[in-house]
């Protein structure tokens, strides 16, 4: 078991396009995923992309309530229609911060699992959001770049307090 160091916004690895995983069943990929599972559990996150642990490969893990943890290698995400929904997101690479981000409400995604099996699913709501967020990391995009209005960007504690006070 190993908890990996998470890159924070500003580190160049988070701004690069990640490379495809050549052999999803390779032992080093299995080890990386096991360490990413430990890391995301330790940090209490909903998902993690390999570039966030300084590995520039197209691999993400994420948890959706109805699914448990999914490992998705070389993913492709497509919107099912043009509907979007605004929701607050956080990211382990921007600790303590949150912001409102529009995402497609319904997506289809494809990829490969750890055993080399093909994965194809449709997703909506939080599931769709977390997939879009994690896969953005593979193209060097952090969620503030998806925010049309930075007025909602801030520290979680402050944003929550402002909401509780009806200030937003
Ligand atoms: Ni993130």
mmCIF file of C-alpha atoms and ligand atoms in Angstrom:
data_model
loop_
_atom_site.group_PDB
_atom_site.id
_atom_site.type_symbol
_atom_site.label_atom_id
_atom_site.label_comp_id
_atom_site.label_asym_id
_atom_site.label_seq_id
_atom_site.Cartn_x
_atom_site.Cartn_y
_atom_site.Cartn_z
ATOM 1 C CA UNK A 1 0.000 0.000 0.000
ATOM 2 C CA UNK A 2 1.252 3.439 -0.868
ATOM 3 C CA UNK A 3 -0.228 6.879 -0.620
ATOM 4 C CA UNK A 4 1.062 8.950 -3.521
ATOM 5 C CA UNK A 5 1.847 12.652 -3.534
ATOM 6 C CA UNK A 6 -0.866 14.637 -5.297
ATOM 7 C CA UNK A 7 0.191 17.386 -7.718
ATOM 8 C CA UNK A 8 -1.414 20.746 -7.046
ATOM 9 C CA UNK A 9 -2.600 23.358 -9.546
ATOM 10 C CA UNK A 10 0.397 25.036 -11.117
ATOM 11 C CA UNK A 11 2.437 21.847 -11.465
ATOM 12 C CA UNK A 12 3.127 21.319 -15.187
ATOM 13 C CA UNK A 13 2.013 17.646 -15.115
ATOM 14 C CA UNK A 14 -1.573 18.881 -14.610
ATOM 15 C CA UNK A 15 -1.462 20.983 -17.766
ATOM 16 C CA UNK A 16 -0.225 18.359 -20.197
ATOM 17 C CA UNK A 17 -2.099 15.961 -22.439
ATOM 18 C CA UNK A 18 -1.621 12.457 -21.023
ATOM 19 C CA UNK A 19 -0.527 9.513 -23.163
ATOM 20 C CA UNK A 20 -2.540 6.340 -23.867
ATOM 21 C CA UNK A 21 -1.863 3.293 -21.705
ATOM 22 C CA UNK A 22 -0.324 0.733 -24.057
ATOM 23 C CA UNK A 23 -1.085 -2.368 -21.995
ATOM 24 C CA UNK A 24 -3.910 -1.892 -19.458
ATOM 25 C CA UNK A 25 -3.199 -5.366 -18.023
ATOM 26 C CA UNK A 26 0.491 -4.684 -17.283
ATOM 27 C CA UNK A 27 1.532 -5.306 -13.649
ATOM 28 C CA UNK A 28 2.818 -1.743 -13.251
ATOM 29 C CA UNK A 29 -0.624 -0.412 -14.211
ATOM 30 C CA UNK A 30 -2.254 -2.668 -11.616
ATOM 31 C CA UNK A 31 0.206 -1.376 -9.007
ATOM 32 C CA UNK A 32 -0.452 2.246 -10.011
ATOM 33 C CA UNK A 33 -4.221 1.712 -9.682
ATOM 34 C CA UNK A 34 -3.812 0.084 -6.247
ATOM 35 C CA UNK A 35 -1.765 3.068 -5.077
ATOM 36 C CA UNK A 36 -4.280 5.515 -6.577
ATOM 37 C CA UNK A 37 -7.076 3.698 -4.685
ATOM 38 C CA UNK A 38 -5.131 4.116 -1.435
ATOM 39 C CA UNK A 39 -4.445 7.761 -2.257
ATOM 40 C CA UNK A 40 -8.045 8.705 -3.076
ATOM 41 C CA UNK A 41 -9.337 6.859 0.011
ATOM 42 C CA UNK A 42 -6.803 8.636 2.231
ATOM 43 C CA UNK A 43 -7.750 12.021 0.748
ATOM 44 C CA UNK A 44 -11.475 11.215 0.904
ATOM 45 C CA UNK A 45 -11.940 12.059 -2.775
ATOM 46 C CA UNK A 46 -14.518 10.927 -5.330
ATOM 47 C CA UNK A 47 -11.965 10.371 -8.056
ATOM 48 C CA UNK A 48 -8.395 10.697 -9.184
ATOM 49 C CA UNK A 49 -6.617 10.877 -12.534
ATOM 50 C CA UNK A 50 -3.114 9.480 -13.064
ATOM 51 C CA UNK A 51 -1.587 12.899 -13.937
ATOM 52 C CA UNK A 52 -2.612 14.052 -10.450
ATOM 53 C CA UNK A 53 -0.086 11.575 -9.034
ATOM 54 C CA UNK A 54 2.584 12.674 -11.538
ATOM 55 C CA UNK A 55 1.942 9.822 -13.997
ATOM 56 C CA UNK A 56 1.014 11.284 -17.414
ATOM 57 C CA UNK A 57 -1.139 8.362 -18.581
ATOM 58 C CA UNK A 58 -4.791 8.189 -19.651
ATOM 59 C CA UNK A 59 -6.170 6.420 -16.603
ATOM 60 C CA UNK A 60 -8.775 7.562 -14.074
ATOM 61 C CA UNK A 61 -10.540 6.084 -11.078
ATOM 62 C CA UNK A 62 -13.800 7.412 -9.671
ATOM 63 C CA UNK A 63 -16.643 6.511 -7.413
ATOM 64 C CA UNK A 64 -20.307 6.914 -8.307
ATOM 65 C CA UNK A 65 -22.889 6.082 -5.624
ATOM 66 C CA UNK A 66 -24.527 3.286 -7.580
ATOM 67 C CA UNK A 67 -21.235 1.723 -8.728
ATOM 68 C CA UNK A 68 -18.451 1.775 -6.195
ATOM 69 C CA UNK A 69 -15.004 2.501 -7.601
ATOM 70 C CA UNK A 70 -14.477 2.283 -11.351
ATOM 71 C CA UNK A 71 -11.095 2.020 -13.076
ATOM 72 C CA UNK A 72 -11.229 3.472 -16.573
ATOM 73 C CA UNK A 73 -8.241 3.307 -18.912
ATOM 74 C CA UNK A 74 -7.945 5.219 -22.212
ATOM 75 C CA UNK A 75 -11.428 6.707 -21.766
ATOM 76 C CA UNK A 76 -13.562 8.530 -24.300
ATOM 77 C CA UNK A 77 -16.531 10.602 -23.111
ATOM 78 C CA UNK A 78 -19.374 11.788 -25.335
ATOM 79 C CA UNK A 79 -22.319 13.982 -24.460
ATOM 80 C CA UNK A 80 -25.662 12.273 -25.151
ATOM 81 C CA UNK A 81 -27.365 15.604 -25.742
ATOM 82 C CA UNK A 82 -26.658 19.275 -25.189
ATOM 83 C CA UNK A 83 -28.214 19.556 -21.721
ATOM 84 C CA UNK A 84 -25.919 20.915 -19.058
ATOM 85 C CA UNK A 85 -26.227 21.343 -15.332
ATOM 86 C CA UNK A 86 -24.283 23.595 -12.960
ATOM 87 C CA UNK A 87 -22.845 21.995 -9.837
ATOM 88 C CA UNK A 88 -20.119 22.698 -7.302
ATOM 89 C CA UNK A 89 -16.939 20.685 -7.750
ATOM 90 C CA UNK A 90 -13.787 20.170 -5.788
ATOM 91 C CA UNK A 91 -10.487 18.624 -6.797
ATOM 92 C CA UNK A 92 -7.660 17.071 -4.802
ATOM 93 C CA UNK A 93 -5.260 19.223 -6.847
ATOM 94 C CA UNK A 94 -6.998 22.391 -5.573
ATOM 95 C CA UNK A 95 -7.331 21.499 -1.893
ATOM 96 C CA UNK A 96 -9.891 23.480 0.070
ATOM 97 C CA UNK A 97 -11.379 25.159 -3.005
ATOM 98 C CA UNK A 98 -14.665 24.778 -4.844
ATOM 99 C CA UNK A 99 -16.491 26.351 -7.750
ATOM 100 C CA UNK A 100 -19.640 25.984 -9.843
ATOM 101 C CA UNK A 101 -19.024 24.181 -13.131
ATOM 102 C CA UNK A 102 -21.452 23.396 -15.957
ATOM 103 C CA UNK A 103 -21.224 19.790 -17.177
ATOM 104 C CA UNK A 104 -23.197 17.676 -19.592
ATOM 105 C CA UNK A 105 -26.033 16.036 -17.740
ATOM 106 C CA UNK A 106 -25.960 12.789 -19.711
ATOM 107 C CA UNK A 107 -22.892 11.165 -21.214
ATOM 108 C CA UNK A 108 -21.742 7.887 -22.669
ATOM 109 C CA UNK A 109 -18.231 6.726 -21.928
ATOM 110 C CA UNK A 110 -15.959 4.032 -23.227
ATOM 111 C CA UNK A 111 -12.698 2.633 -22.005
ATOM 112 C CA UNK A 112 -10.900 -0.427 -20.780
ATOM 113 C CA UNK A 113 -10.754 -1.941 -17.301
ATOM 114 C CA UNK A 114 -7.811 -3.440 -15.436
ATOM 115 C CA UNK A 115 -8.433 -6.909 -16.866
ATOM 116 C CA UNK A 116 -8.480 -5.497 -20.378
ATOM 117 C CA UNK A 117 -12.279 -5.740 -20.557
ATOM 118 C CA UNK A 118 -14.170 -3.155 -22.584
ATOM 119 C CA UNK A 119 -16.299 -0.767 -20.545
ATOM 120 C CA UNK A 120 -19.196 1.124 -22.069
ATOM 121 C CA UNK A 121 -21.720 2.932 -19.927
ATOM 122 C CA UNK A 122 -24.169 5.772 -19.930
ATOM 123 C CA UNK A 123 -24.186 8.092 -16.947
ATOM 124 C CA UNK A 124 -26.120 11.044 -15.643
ATOM 125 C CA UNK A 125 -26.017 13.512 -12.777
ATOM 126 C CA UNK A 126 -23.108 13.116 -10.353
ATOM 127 C CA UNK A 127 -21.807 10.036 -12.183
ATOM 128 C CA UNK A 128 -21.640 11.979 -15.459
ATOM 129 C CA UNK A 129 -20.037 14.953 -13.687
ATOM 130 C CA UNK A 130 -17.250 12.975 -12.008
ATOM 131 C CA UNK A 131 -16.362 11.194 -15.270
ATOM 132 C CA UNK A 132 -16.138 14.517 -17.128
ATOM 133 C CA UNK A 133 -14.067 16.062 -14.328
ATOM 134 C CA UNK A 134 -11.587 13.163 -14.158
ATOM 135 C CA UNK A 135 -11.248 12.793 -17.920
ATOM 136 C CA UNK A 136 -10.576 16.545 -18.249
ATOM 137 C CA UNK A 137 -7.403 15.924 -16.216
ATOM 138 C CA UNK A 138 -6.159 13.718 -19.071
ATOM 139 C CA UNK A 139 -6.262 16.715 -21.386
ATOM 140 C CA UNK A 140 -4.620 19.054 -18.913
ATOM 141 C CA UNK A 141 -7.841 20.831 -17.912
ATOM 142 C CA UNK A 142 -8.659 21.749 -14.313
ATOM 143 C CA UNK A 143 -12.219 22.704 -13.397
ATOM 144 C CA UNK A 144 -11.660 26.476 -13.018
ATOM 145 C CA UNK A 145 -11.095 26.567 -16.789
ATOM 146 C CA UNK A 146 -14.636 25.217 -17.229
ATOM 147 C CA UNK A 147 -16.168 27.927 -15.051
ATOM 148 C CA UNK A 148 -17.998 30.633 -17.009
ATOM 149 C CA UNK A 149 -18.096 32.817 -13.879
ATOM 150 C CA UNK A 150 -15.248 32.843 -11.375
ATOM 151 C CA UNK A 151 -17.464 34.663 -8.864
ATOM 152 C CA UNK A 152 -18.467 31.264 -7.440
ATOM 153 C CA UNK A 153 -14.829 30.136 -7.030
ATOM 154 C CA UNK A 154 -13.568 30.135 -3.467
ATOM 155 C CA UNK A 155 -12.642 28.277 -0.336
ATOM 156 C CA UNK A 156 -15.151 25.570 0.579
ATOM 157 C CA UNK A 157 -15.713 26.921 4.093
ATOM 158 C CA UNK A 158 -16.411 30.440 2.840
ATOM 159 C CA UNK A 159 -18.632 29.364 -0.050
ATOM 160 C CA UNK A 160 -20.630 27.097 2.275
ATOM 161 C CA UNK A 161 -20.995 29.860 4.858
ATOM 162 C CA UNK A 162 -22.162 32.304 2.194
ATOM 163 C CA UNK A 163 -24.732 29.747 0.970
ATOM 164 C CA UNK A 164 -25.959 29.107 4.513
ATOM 165 C CA UNK A 165 -26.404 32.853 4.908
ATOM 166 C CA UNK A 166 -28.335 33.020 1.652
ATOM 167 C CA UNK A 167 -25.597 35.106 0.092
ATOM 168 C CA UNK A 168 -25.522 33.159 -3.177
HETATM 169 NI NI1 LIG B 1 -9.751 16.786 -10.078
#
